[in-house]
Amino acid sequence: MKLRVLWIALIGFGFSLTACAAGVNGGPEAQTVPQGNVEQGRTLIVHYGCGSCHTIPGIMGADAKVGPPLDDFYERTYIAGLLPNTWQNLSKWIQDPQGVLPHNAMPDLGVSEADARDIVAYLYHQPGLFDFLRR
Amino acid sequence: MRILLMRKHARSNPRNFMMGLLLLCLISACAPAAAGTPENPSALDTHGPGAAQISGLWWLMLGIGVVIFAAVVVLLVMALLRKRRSTVYTPAERDSDTGRSWVIWGGIIMPLGVLAILFVFTLHTLAAITDPVDTPLSVQVVGRQWWWEVNYQQQGIATANELHIPVGVPVQLSLESGDVNHSFWVPQLHGKMDLIPGRTNTLTIKADDPGVYRGECAEFCGLQHAHMGFVVVAESQADFDQWVVGQQKPATAPTDDAVQRGEQVFLSAGCSFCHTVRGLDDSSVDVGKVDLGPDLTHLESRLMIAGATLTNNVGNLAGWVVGAQHIKPGSLMPNINLPADDLQALLAYLESLH
């Protein structure tokens, strides 16, 4: 009985260590976007067909290699090799890629501001186990 | 003793939990199976007379199966609960033929009866779903690896992966194959019918309600068999007539600069060697002989692309044009390596094909 408690405590301690790691090394972490809905974002990513060009964890069938993979997007430094990675810039990019960077390959998908926010919320969220099972 | 009891309790708990979970999974798996969704249509959620007849037969067979299963379980339980006989048989017991009569009744007479009943009902269903002789509309459907060529020959329409039919009107389909065996199946409308090279099979479908019904190839036909889908759009006669008129028109010559540039990309990238756009003048191609890929004259009017694998929007279209081999490896559509500017122009052109 005591041994079991010890094990659980040990595992719990291990988890807390890994959870701290991101904070300790100063790397960017997952973040929430004001008025952005993660689940709605997941639906919209399927709706706009993002997965035909990008690999996105947690989206069924989104494993294409036309454009860059979008996993752990919050860790990226630049968007399209051009804009600093903030949610405002990412939202702008998704809404108007041809306006932000003319002559690039990503087409204008006609994404509204509200939809872009939800998509950004999804790309910035910390994927859970469920997201990896759903690939 | 107490510890022992507790342990026993603790051990039985997770087992109950697992059983409960299993039961829950089974129930939740069965519940949507009967209802179906547009992506996963159910043959039991019927919207046409053919499918209704077939699902009736299915329910009958399920009913008979359940009754027999229940009877077998009851007999099994009775046998398990029965007091064990003494190992010494009396002469009377040894000579009795109770065992033999069980085999004769349960193993021969009852199965024969069940099969006879099912045979009669199956014949009845077969007669009910036989194709009517005269249909006002007939459509040629050619199965190809891995998409469906759809020709309304009387109307002069060619399209792909999308059949439009008026509600309540029987439509005769002439099913042919351009390469290997395929099978045409719209679970909510009718049963399956094979498409066999060198032979024309017919199937008459009718939709009772307006809606979009998903169909699949139901005969393994190669690498991308699972991505060989299509949709049947059942609509009112007025909507159907309007659709026919729209589809009969050739593509309009582009006026917009970007679209005009896209048309040039379409020609220079070699798209027209496999895809027809009626109204597009391409002297290098014999238009009547292009059938490697779907007719794109009215691409934008379609709900899906790539054999109903992707919804038809600019994002999917872009991914399909430049990365088809990743989405459907082995299909005839190559990855088209285009400069980004040309891709944008081509997308503008494809989007203009209403």
Short mmCIF file of C-alpha atoms in Angstrom, two decimals:
data_model
loop_
_atom_site.label_atom_id
_atom_site.label_comp_id
_atom_site.label_asym_id
_atom_site.label_seq_id
_atom_site.Cartn_x
_atom_site.Cartn_y
_atom_site.Cartn_z
CA MET A 1 0.00 0.00 0.00
CA LYS A 2 2.73 2.44 1.02
CA LEU A 3 4.77 1.50 -2.02
CA ARG A 4 1.87 2.41 -4.30
CA VAL A 5 1.52 5.86 -2.73
CA LEU A 6 5.23 6.36 -3.18
CA TRP A 7 5.00 5.48 -6.86
CA ILE A 8 2.09 7.81 -7.46
CA ALA A 9 3.93 10.63 -5.72
CA LEU A 10 7.01 9.94 -7.80
CA ILE A 11 5.06 9.97 -11.07
CA GLY A 12 3.26 13.14 -10.02
CA PHE A 13 6.59 14.77 -9.27
CA GLY A 14 7.90 13.72 -12.67
CA PHE A 15 4.92 15.29 -14.40
CA SER A 16 5.31 18.53 -12.48
CA LEU A 17 8.97 18.66 -13.53
CA THR A 18 8.11 18.32 -17.24
CA ALA A 19 5.37 20.91 -16.83
CA CYS A 20 7.93 23.32 -15.36
CA ALA A 21 10.47 22.70 -18.10
CA ALA A 22 8.88 25.06 -20.64
CA GLY A 23 8.67 27.84 -18.08
CA VAL A 24 12.23 27.31 -16.91
CA ASN A 25 13.92 27.41 -20.29
CA GLY A 26 12.09 30.57 -21.32
CA GLY A 27 10.69 29.16 -24.59
CA PRO A 28 7.35 30.35 -25.91
CA GLU A 29 4.36 28.53 -24.47
CA ALA A 30 0.89 27.74 -25.66
CA GLN A 31 -1.40 30.73 -25.23
CA THR A 32 -5.02 31.62 -25.48
CA VAL A 33 -6.37 34.15 -27.95
CA PRO A 34 -8.97 36.72 -26.84
CA GLN A 35 -12.40 35.65 -28.12
CA GLY A 36 -10.81 32.70 -29.91
CA ASN A 37 -12.55 29.34 -29.64
CA VAL A 38 -10.24 26.33 -29.98
CA GLU A 39 -12.95 23.80 -30.88
CA GLN A 40 -14.52 26.17 -33.39
CA GLY A 41 -11.04 26.63 -34.84
CA ARG A 42 -10.68 22.90 -35.28
CA THR A 43 -13.93 22.80 -37.27
CA LEU A 44 -12.94 25.81 -39.38
CA ILE A 45 -9.54 24.33 -40.26
CA VAL A 46 -11.40 21.36 -41.77
CA HIS A 47 -13.93 23.70 -43.42
CA TYR A 48 -11.32 25.82 -45.20
CA GLY A 49 -9.28 22.78 -46.24
CA CYS A 50 -6.04 23.87 -44.52
CA GLY A 51 -5.04 20.21 -44.20
CA SER A 52 -4.69 19.82 -47.97
CA CYS A 53 -1.44 21.83 -47.77
CA HIS A 54 -0.38 21.72 -44.10
CA THR A 55 0.31 19.05 -41.50
CA ILE A 56 -1.73 19.98 -38.43
CA PRO A 57 -1.86 17.74 -35.33
CA GLY A 58 -5.36 16.91 -34.19
CA ILE A 59 -6.99 17.41 -37.59
CA MET A 60 -8.09 14.24 -39.35
CA GLY A 61 -6.33 13.84 -42.70
CA ALA A 62 -4.24 17.00 -42.29
CA ASP A 63 -0.85 15.53 -43.16
CA ALA A 64 0.02 17.32 -46.41
CA LYS A 65 3.46 18.69 -47.16
CA VAL A 66 2.73 21.49 -49.62
CA GLY A 67 3.21 24.23 -47.05
CA PRO A 68 5.03 24.22 -43.68
CA PRO A 69 3.76 22.01 -40.82
CA LEU A 70 1.74 23.92 -38.23
CA ASP A 71 2.54 21.86 -35.13
CA ASP A 72 3.51 23.74 -31.96
CA PHE A 73 2.89 26.96 -33.82
CA TYR A 74 3.31 29.03 -30.66
CA GLU A 75 7.00 28.09 -30.73
CA ARG A 76 7.57 29.64 -34.16
CA THR A 77 9.51 32.86 -34.40
CA TYR A 78 8.31 34.08 -37.81
CA ILE A 79 5.13 33.75 -39.84
CA ALA A 80 5.81 33.21 -43.56
CA GLY A 81 9.44 34.13 -42.86
CA LEU A 82 8.28 37.71 -42.56
CA LEU A 83 6.10 38.67 -39.60
CA PRO A 84 6.93 38.18 -35.90
CA ASN A 85 4.73 35.45 -34.49
CA THR A 86 1.94 37.19 -32.59
CA TRP A 87 -1.69 36.21 -32.69
CA GLN A 88 -2.57 39.52 -34.33
CA ASN A 89 -0.06 38.92 -37.13
CA LEU A 90 -1.12 35.33 -37.60
CA SER A 91 -4.74 36.39 -37.83
CA LYS A 92 -3.81 39.01 -40.43
CA TRP A 93 -1.81 36.45 -42.40
CA ILE A 94 -4.66 33.92 -42.46
CA GLN A 95 -7.14 36.54 -43.61
CA ASP A 96 -5.01 38.05 -46.35
CA PRO A 97 -1.88 36.07 -47.24
CA GLN A 98 -1.63 37.62 -50.71
CA GLY A 99 -1.89 41.13 -49.28
CA VAL A 100 0.74 40.52 -46.58
CA LEU A 101 3.19 38.77 -48.90
CA PRO A 102 2.34 39.08 -52.60
CA HIS A 103 3.53 36.29 -54.92
CA ASN A 104 3.53 33.63 -52.21
CA ALA A 105 1.79 30.28 -52.75
CA MET A 106 -0.91 30.48 -50.08
CA PRO A 107 -4.21 31.48 -51.66
CA ASP A 108 -6.69 33.93 -50.15
CA LEU A 109 -9.29 31.67 -48.57
CA GLY A 110 -11.83 34.37 -47.70
CA VAL A 111 -11.45 33.87 -43.94
CA SER A 112 -13.33 36.40 -41.80
CA GLU A 113 -11.72 38.07 -38.77
CA ALA A 114 -13.77 36.04 -36.29
CA ASP A 115 -12.93 32.79 -38.09
CA ALA A 116 -9.24 33.72 -38.19
CA ARG A 117 -9.25 34.27 -34.43
CA ASP A 118 -10.68 30.80 -33.83
CA ILE A 119 -8.12 29.24 -36.18
CA VAL A 120 -5.28 31.09 -34.41
CA ALA A 121 -6.70 29.93 -31.06
CA TYR A 122 -6.47 26.35 -32.31
CA LEU A 123 -2.92 26.76 -33.65
CA TYR A 124 -1.76 28.29 -30.35
CA HIS A 125 -3.38 25.77 -28.03
CA GLN A 126 -1.46 23.05 -26.24
CA PRO A 127 -2.41 19.83 -28.03
CA GLY A 128 -3.60 17.08 -25.72
CA LEU A 129 -3.32 13.32 -26.06
CA PHE A 130 -6.66 13.33 -27.84
CA ASP A 131 -5.26 15.57 -30.57
CA PHE A 132 -2.50 13.09 -31.35
CA LEU A 133 -4.91 10.18 -31.46
CA ARG A 134 -7.02 12.08 -33.96
CA ARG A 135 -4.29 12.58 -36.57
CA MET B 1 -11.29 -12.39 6.06
CA ARG B 2 -12.10 -8.74 5.80
CA ILE B 3 -8.99 -8.08 3.76
CA LEU B 4 -9.84 -10.97 1.51
CA LEU B 5 -13.34 -9.62 0.96
CA MET B 6 -12.03 -6.17 0.25
CA ARG B 7 -9.56 -7.49 -2.22
CA LYS B 8 -12.21 -9.48 -3.99
CA HIS B 9 -14.36 -6.38 -4.12
CA ALA B 10 -11.54 -4.27 -5.45
CA ARG B 11 -10.77 -6.79 -8.13
CA SER B 12 -14.35 -7.16 -9.33
CA ASN B 13 -14.84 -3.42 -9.56
CA PRO B 14 -12.53 -2.69 -12.49
CA ARG B 15 -13.94 -5.71 -14.26
CA ASN B 16 -17.47 -4.33 -13.93
CA PHE B 17 -16.16 -1.01 -15.08
CA MET B 18 -14.56 -2.54 -18.16
CA MET B 19 -17.73 -4.48 -18.98
CA GLY B 20 -19.74 -1.31 -18.64
CA LEU B 21 -17.31 0.53 -20.87
CA LEU B 22 -17.49 -2.22 -23.48
CA LEU B 23 -21.28 -2.14 -23.40
CA LEU B 24 -21.25 1.64 -23.69
CA CYS B 25 -18.91 1.43 -26.69
CA LEU B 26 -21.15 -1.14 -28.37
CA ILE B 27 -24.27 0.94 -27.80
CA SER B 28 -22.66 4.17 -28.95
CA ALA B 29 -21.28 2.37 -32.00
CA CYS B 30 -24.69 0.97 -32.92
CA ALA B 31 -26.77 4.09 -32.33
CA PRO B 32 -25.35 6.26 -35.14
CA ALA B 33 -25.10 3.24 -37.45
CA ALA B 34 -28.84 3.23 -37.95
CA ALA B 35 -29.13 7.01 -38.31
CA GLY B 36 -26.08 7.68 -40.50
CA THR B 37 -24.48 11.02 -41.38
CA PRO B 38 -23.84 12.66 -44.76
CA GLU B 39 -20.21 11.49 -44.54
CA ASN B 40 -21.15 8.02 -43.33
CA PRO B 41 -24.47 7.21 -44.92
CA SER B 42 -26.38 4.25 -43.51
CA ALA B 43 -28.18 1.71 -45.69
CA LEU B 44 -30.87 1.67 -42.98
CA ASP B 45 -31.57 5.40 -43.29
CA THR B 46 -33.31 4.98 -46.62
CA HIS B 47 -34.47 7.69 -49.03
CA GLY B 48 -35.31 5.58 -52.07
CA PRO B 49 -37.59 2.62 -52.83
CA GLY B 50 -34.71 0.26 -53.69
CA ALA B 51 -32.88 0.85 -50.41
CA ALA B 52 -36.19 0.64 -48.50
CA GLN B 53 -36.90 -2.83 -49.92
CA ILE B 54 -33.40 -4.03 -49.13
CA SER B 55 -33.41 -2.65 -45.60
CA GLY B 56 -36.79 -4.36 -45.02
CA LEU B 57 -35.15 -7.67 -45.85
CA TRP B 58 -32.23 -6.76 -43.60
CA TRP B 59 -34.50 -6.09 -40.62
CA LEU B 60 -36.34 -9.38 -41.22
CA MET B 61 -33.05 -11.28 -41.23
CA LEU B 62 -31.92 -9.44 -38.10
CA GLY B 63 -35.22 -10.34 -36.38
CA ILE B 64 -34.96 -14.03 -37.23
CA GLY B 65 -31.30 -14.02 -36.21
CA VAL B 66 -32.12 -12.45 -32.84
CA VAL B 67 -34.89 -15.01 -32.13
CA ILE B 68 -32.59 -17.94 -32.98
CA PHE B 69 -29.74 -16.47 -30.96
CA ALA B 70 -32.02 -15.97 -27.95
CA ALA B 71 -33.32 -19.56 -28.24
CA VAL B 72 -29.77 -20.94 -28.40
CA VAL B 73 -28.75 -18.91 -25.33
CA VAL B 74 -31.80 -20.14 -23.39
CA LEU B 75 -31.00 -23.75 -24.29
CA LEU B 76 -27.38 -23.23 -23.31
CA VAL B 77 -28.34 -21.78 -19.93
CA MET B 78 -30.81 -24.63 -19.36
CA ALA B 79 -28.09 -27.16 -20.14
CA LEU B 80 -25.68 -25.45 -17.76
CA LEU B 81 -28.19 -25.31 -14.91
CA ARG B 82 -29.38 -28.88 -15.38
CA LYS B 83 -28.43 -31.30 -12.69
CA ARG B 84 -25.58 -33.54 -13.67
CA ARG B 85 -26.69 -37.06 -14.47
CA SER B 86 -25.15 -39.89 -12.60
CA THR B 87 -22.32 -41.49 -14.52
CA VAL B 88 -24.15 -44.77 -14.51
CA TYR B 89 -26.84 -44.84 -17.20
CA THR B 90 -29.93 -46.91 -16.86
CA PRO B 91 -30.69 -48.97 -19.97
CA ALA B 92 -33.76 -46.78 -20.61
CA GLU B 93 -31.65 -43.61 -20.69
CA ARG B 94 -29.10 -45.13 -23.00
CA ASP B 95 -31.70 -46.20 -25.53
CA SER B 96 -33.73 -43.01 -25.53
CA ASP B 97 -33.50 -40.98 -28.79
CA THR B 98 -33.91 -37.52 -27.22
CA GLY B 99 -30.52 -36.43 -28.56
CA ARG B 100 -31.29 -37.60 -32.06
CA SER B 101 -34.58 -35.71 -32.24
CA TRP B 102 -32.81 -32.50 -31.19
CA VAL B 103 -30.39 -32.91 -34.08
CA ILE B 104 -33.18 -33.65 -36.58
CA TRP B 105 -35.42 -30.76 -35.49
CA GLY B 106 -32.80 -28.19 -34.58
CA GLY B 107 -30.18 -29.11 -37.17
CA ILE B 108 -32.23 -29.96 -40.25
CA ILE B 109 -35.91 -29.07 -40.13
CA MET B 110 -35.63 -25.66 -38.49
CA PRO B 111 -32.77 -24.36 -40.70
CA LEU B 112 -34.66 -25.57 -43.76
CA GLY B 113 -37.75 -23.70 -42.60
CA VAL B 114 -35.80 -20.50 -41.91
CA LEU B 115 -34.00 -20.67 -45.27
CA ALA B 116 -37.29 -21.32 -47.09
CA ILE B 117 -38.87 -18.24 -45.48
CA LEU B 118 -35.84 -16.07 -46.34
CA PHE B 119 -35.78 -17.47 -49.89
CA VAL B 120 -39.38 -16.43 -50.49
CA PHE B 121 -38.84 -12.95 -49.04
CA THR B 122 -35.60 -12.53 -51.01
CA LEU B 123 -37.36 -13.43 -54.27
CA HIS B 124 -40.08 -10.95 -53.37
CA THR B 125 -37.50 -8.20 -52.74
CA LEU B 126 -35.63 -9.04 -55.94
CA ALA B 127 -38.85 -8.75 -57.94
CA ALA B 128 -39.68 -5.44 -56.24
CA ILE B 129 -36.32 -3.83 -57.06
CA THR B 130 -36.17 -4.99 -60.67
CA ASP B 131 -35.49 -2.09 -63.02
CA PRO B 132 -38.57 -0.56 -64.63
CA VAL B 133 -38.52 -0.69 -68.43
CA ASP B 134 -39.23 2.94 -69.27
CA THR B 135 -37.47 5.76 -67.50
CA PRO B 136 -37.65 9.40 -68.56
CA LEU B 137 -33.98 10.02 -67.85
CA SER B 138 -30.90 7.90 -68.44
CA VAL B 139 -27.33 8.68 -67.45
CA GLN B 140 -24.06 7.01 -68.35
CA VAL B 141 -21.69 6.45 -65.44
CA VAL B 142 -18.15 5.29 -66.19
CA GLY B 143 -16.01 4.08 -63.29
CA ARG B 144 -12.35 5.03 -63.53
CA GLN B 145 -9.40 4.64 -61.18
CA TRP B 146 -10.39 6.48 -59.01
CA TRP B 147 -13.26 8.75 -59.99
CA TRP B 148 -16.65 8.64 -61.68
CA GLU B 149 -17.28 10.03 -65.13
CA VAL B 150 -20.93 11.08 -65.44
CA ASN B 151 -22.46 11.73 -68.88
CA TYR B 152 -25.97 12.96 -69.56
CA GLN B 153 -25.80 12.07 -73.23
CA GLN B 154 -29.31 13.23 -74.19
CA GLN B 155 -28.62 16.60 -72.58
CA GLY B 156 -25.00 16.88 -73.75
CA ILE B 157 -23.60 17.23 -70.23
CA ALA B 158 -20.38 15.77 -68.91
CA THR B 159 -19.47 16.02 -65.25
CA ALA B 160 -17.70 13.98 -62.60
CA ASN B 161 -18.26 12.51 -59.16
CA GLU B 162 -21.64 14.20 -58.94
CA LEU B 163 -25.01 12.96 -60.18
CA HIS B 164 -28.00 15.26 -60.21
CA ILE B 165 -31.44 13.63 -60.30
CA PRO B 166 -34.96 15.00 -59.95
CA VAL B 167 -36.80 13.79 -56.84
CA GLY B 168 -39.41 11.09 -57.44
CA VAL B 169 -38.24 10.29 -60.96
CA PRO B 170 -36.66 6.91 -61.73
CA VAL B 171 -33.29 7.45 -63.42
CA GLN B 172 -31.67 4.66 -65.37
CA LEU B 173 -27.91 4.45 -65.01
CA SER B 174 -25.78 2.72 -67.65
CA LEU B 175 -22.79 1.55 -65.67
CA GLU B 176 -19.53 0.97 -67.52
CA SER B 177 -15.89 0.70 -66.57
CA GLY B 178 -12.90 2.35 -68.17
CA ASP B 179 -10.35 0.09 -66.52
CA VAL B 180 -11.07 -2.48 -63.77
CA ASN B 181 -14.12 -3.69 -61.86
CA HIS B 182 -15.86 -1.10 -59.74
CA SER B 183 -19.19 -1.10 -57.93
CA PHE B 184 -21.71 1.73 -57.77
CA TRP B 185 -23.31 2.06 -54.33
CA VAL B 186 -25.48 4.80 -52.84
CA PRO B 187 -26.54 3.07 -49.61
CA GLN B 188 -29.47 5.40 -48.95
CA LEU B 189 -30.96 4.95 -52.43
CA HIS B 190 -30.32 1.44 -53.71
CA GLY B 191 -28.17 -1.67 -53.56
CA LYS B 192 -24.83 -2.16 -55.29
CA MET B 193 -24.24 -2.76 -58.98
CA ASP B 194 -20.89 -3.73 -60.47
CA LEU B 195 -19.20 -1.85 -63.30
CA ILE B 196 -17.42 -4.40 -65.47
CA PRO B 197 -15.04 -3.65 -68.35
CA GLY B 198 -16.56 -4.47 -71.75
CA ARG B 199 -20.09 -4.70 -70.42
CA THR B 200 -22.92 -2.29 -69.62
CA ASN B 201 -24.92 -2.93 -66.45
CA THR B 202 -28.02 -0.95 -65.65
CA LEU B 203 -29.41 0.22 -62.36
CA THR B 204 -32.43 2.41 -61.84
CA ILE B 205 -32.26 4.72 -58.85
CA LYS B 206 -34.98 6.94 -57.46
CA ALA B 207 -34.85 9.39 -54.57
CA ASP B 208 -38.00 10.01 -52.53
CA ASP B 209 -36.64 13.07 -50.75
CA PRO B 210 -34.42 15.96 -51.82
CA GLY B 211 -30.94 15.80 -50.39
CA VAL B 212 -27.30 14.98 -50.98
CA TYR B 213 -26.56 11.27 -50.77
CA ARG B 214 -23.02 9.99 -50.65
CA GLY B 215 -21.96 7.06 -52.80
CA GLU B 216 -18.85 4.91 -52.77
CA CYS B 217 -17.08 2.40 -54.93
CA ALA B 218 -17.97 -0.91 -53.32
CA GLU B 219 -15.61 -3.21 -55.22
CA PHE B 220 -11.92 -3.07 -54.39
CA CYS B 221 -10.35 -1.42 -57.44
CA GLY B 222 -6.79 -0.53 -56.47
CA LEU B 223 -4.72 1.73 -54.29
CA GLN B 224 -7.20 4.59 -53.93
CA HIS B 225 -10.41 2.53 -53.84
CA ALA B 226 -11.31 4.13 -50.49
CA HIS B 227 -11.06 7.59 -52.10
CA MET B 228 -13.45 6.85 -54.95
CA GLY B 229 -16.59 8.52 -53.72
CA PHE B 230 -19.30 10.60 -55.33
CA VAL B 231 -22.49 12.39 -54.38
CA VAL B 232 -26.02 12.14 -55.69
CA VAL B 233 -27.87 15.45 -55.49
CA ALA B 234 -31.62 14.88 -55.52
CA GLU B 235 -33.51 18.09 -56.19
CA SER B 236 -36.88 19.34 -57.39
CA GLN B 237 -37.62 19.06 -61.11
CA ALA B 238 -37.33 22.86 -61.45
CA ASP B 239 -33.91 22.94 -59.77
CA PHE B 240 -32.78 19.99 -61.86
CA ASP B 241 -33.87 21.67 -65.10
CA GLN B 242 -32.02 24.79 -64.06
CA TRP B 243 -28.91 22.74 -63.31
CA VAL B 244 -29.13 21.10 -66.75
CA VAL B 245 -29.33 24.48 -68.48
CA GLY B 246 -26.32 25.74 -66.52
CA GLN B 247 -24.25 22.65 -67.27
CA GLN B 248 -25.04 22.76 -70.99
CA LYS B 249 -23.38 26.14 -71.40
CA PRO B 250 -19.71 26.18 -72.39
CA ALA B 251 -17.24 28.01 -70.18
CA THR B 252 -17.32 31.76 -70.72
CA ALA B 253 -14.18 33.45 -72.00
CA PRO B 254 -12.40 35.21 -69.12
CA THR B 255 -12.49 38.98 -68.99
CA ASP B 256 -10.58 39.51 -65.75
CA ASP B 257 -6.77 39.84 -66.13
CA ALA B 258 -5.90 37.32 -63.42
CA VAL B 259 -8.38 34.80 -64.80
CA GLN B 260 -7.03 35.29 -68.32
CA ARG B 261 -3.53 34.63 -67.03
CA GLY B 262 -4.89 31.54 -65.27
CA GLU B 263 -6.31 30.27 -68.53
CA GLN B 264 -2.84 30.57 -70.06
CA VAL B 265 -1.38 28.65 -67.11
CA PHE B 266 -4.07 25.96 -67.59
CA LEU B 267 -2.96 25.54 -71.20
CA SER B 268 0.80 25.84 -70.66
CA ALA B 269 0.90 23.54 -67.63
CA GLY B 270 -0.72 20.82 -69.75
CA CYS B 271 -3.96 20.55 -67.76
CA SER B 272 -5.94 20.33 -70.98
CA PHE B 273 -4.25 17.09 -72.01
CA CYS B 274 -6.34 15.32 -69.37
CA HIS B 275 -9.16 17.74 -68.53
CA THR B 276 -11.76 19.16 -70.89
CA VAL B 277 -13.07 22.67 -70.48
CA ARG B 278 -15.76 23.11 -73.11
CA GLY B 279 -15.40 26.51 -74.72
CA LEU B 280 -11.66 26.68 -74.13
CA ASP B 281 -9.90 26.64 -77.47
CA ASP B 282 -6.86 24.39 -77.40
CA SER B 283 -5.59 23.44 -80.84
CA SER B 284 -3.07 20.93 -79.45
CA VAL B 285 -5.71 18.64 -78.00
CA ASP B 286 -8.40 16.59 -79.68
CA VAL B 287 -11.17 17.61 -77.30
CA GLY B 288 -13.39 14.60 -77.90
CA LYS B 289 -10.67 12.18 -76.83
CA VAL B 290 -9.70 13.70 -73.51
CA ASP B 291 -11.03 11.44 -70.78
CA LEU B 292 -8.08 10.84 -68.48
CA GLY B 293 -9.44 13.30 -65.93
CA PRO B 294 -12.80 14.87 -65.09
CA ASP B 295 -14.44 17.48 -67.33
CA LEU B 296 -13.82 20.82 -65.58
CA THR B 297 -16.19 23.03 -67.57
CA HIS B 298 -18.33 23.69 -64.47
CA LEU B 299 -15.92 22.69 -61.72
CA GLU B 300 -17.10 25.42 -59.37
CA SER B 301 -20.66 24.09 -59.42
CA ARG B 302 -19.54 20.85 -57.77
CA LEU B 303 -19.70 20.13 -54.06
CA MET B 304 -16.60 17.96 -53.85
CA ILE B 305 -13.32 17.36 -55.68
CA ALA B 306 -10.87 14.44 -56.01
CA GLY B 307 -13.53 11.72 -56.06
CA ALA B 308 -15.53 13.27 -53.21
CA THR B 309 -12.40 13.17 -51.05
CA LEU B 310 -12.27 16.93 -50.41
CA THR B 311 -14.90 19.64 -50.25
CA ASN B 312 -14.63 22.00 -53.17
CA ASN B 313 -13.02 25.20 -51.91
CA VAL B 314 -9.95 27.16 -52.91
CA GLY B 315 -7.82 25.77 -50.08
CA ASN B 316 -8.45 22.16 -51.02
CA LEU B 317 -8.19 22.96 -54.72
CA ALA B 318 -4.73 24.49 -54.20
CA GLY B 319 -3.55 21.50 -52.17
CA TRP B 320 -4.96 19.11 -54.77
CA VAL B 321 -3.38 20.82 -57.79
CA VAL B 322 0.13 20.99 -56.34
CA GLY B 323 0.01 17.94 -54.08
CA ALA B 324 -2.46 15.41 -55.48
CA GLN B 325 0.01 12.58 -55.04
CA HIS B 326 0.08 13.20 -51.33
CA ILE B 327 -3.71 13.22 -51.03
CA LYS B 328 -4.35 10.31 -53.44
CA PRO B 329 -1.05 8.52 -54.06
CA GLY B 330 -1.12 6.56 -57.30
CA SER B 331 -3.86 8.58 -58.97
CA LEU B 332 -3.29 9.84 -62.52
CA MET B 333 -3.22 13.45 -61.32
CA PRO B 334 0.45 14.46 -60.88
CA ASN B 335 1.75 17.07 -58.48
CA ILE B 336 1.84 20.19 -60.65
CA ASN B 337 4.94 22.19 -59.77
CA LEU B 338 3.98 25.77 -60.46
CA PRO B 339 5.52 29.09 -59.48
CA ALA B 340 3.36 30.59 -56.73
CA ASP B 341 2.11 33.37 -59.01
CA ASP B 342 0.99 30.85 -61.62
CA LEU B 343 -0.79 28.84 -58.93
CA GLN B 344 -2.74 31.91 -57.81
CA ALA B 345 -3.71 32.66 -61.42
CA LEU B 346 -4.70 29.05 -62.08
CA LEU B 347 -6.85 29.01 -58.94
CA ALA B 348 -8.54 32.21 -60.07
CA TYR B 349 -9.27 30.55 -63.41
CA LEU B 350 -10.61 27.33 -61.86
CA GLU B 351 -12.76 29.37 -59.49
CA SER B 352 -14.25 31.15 -62.50
CA LEU B 353 -15.59 27.90 -63.99
CA HIS B 354 -19.09 28.21 -62.57
#
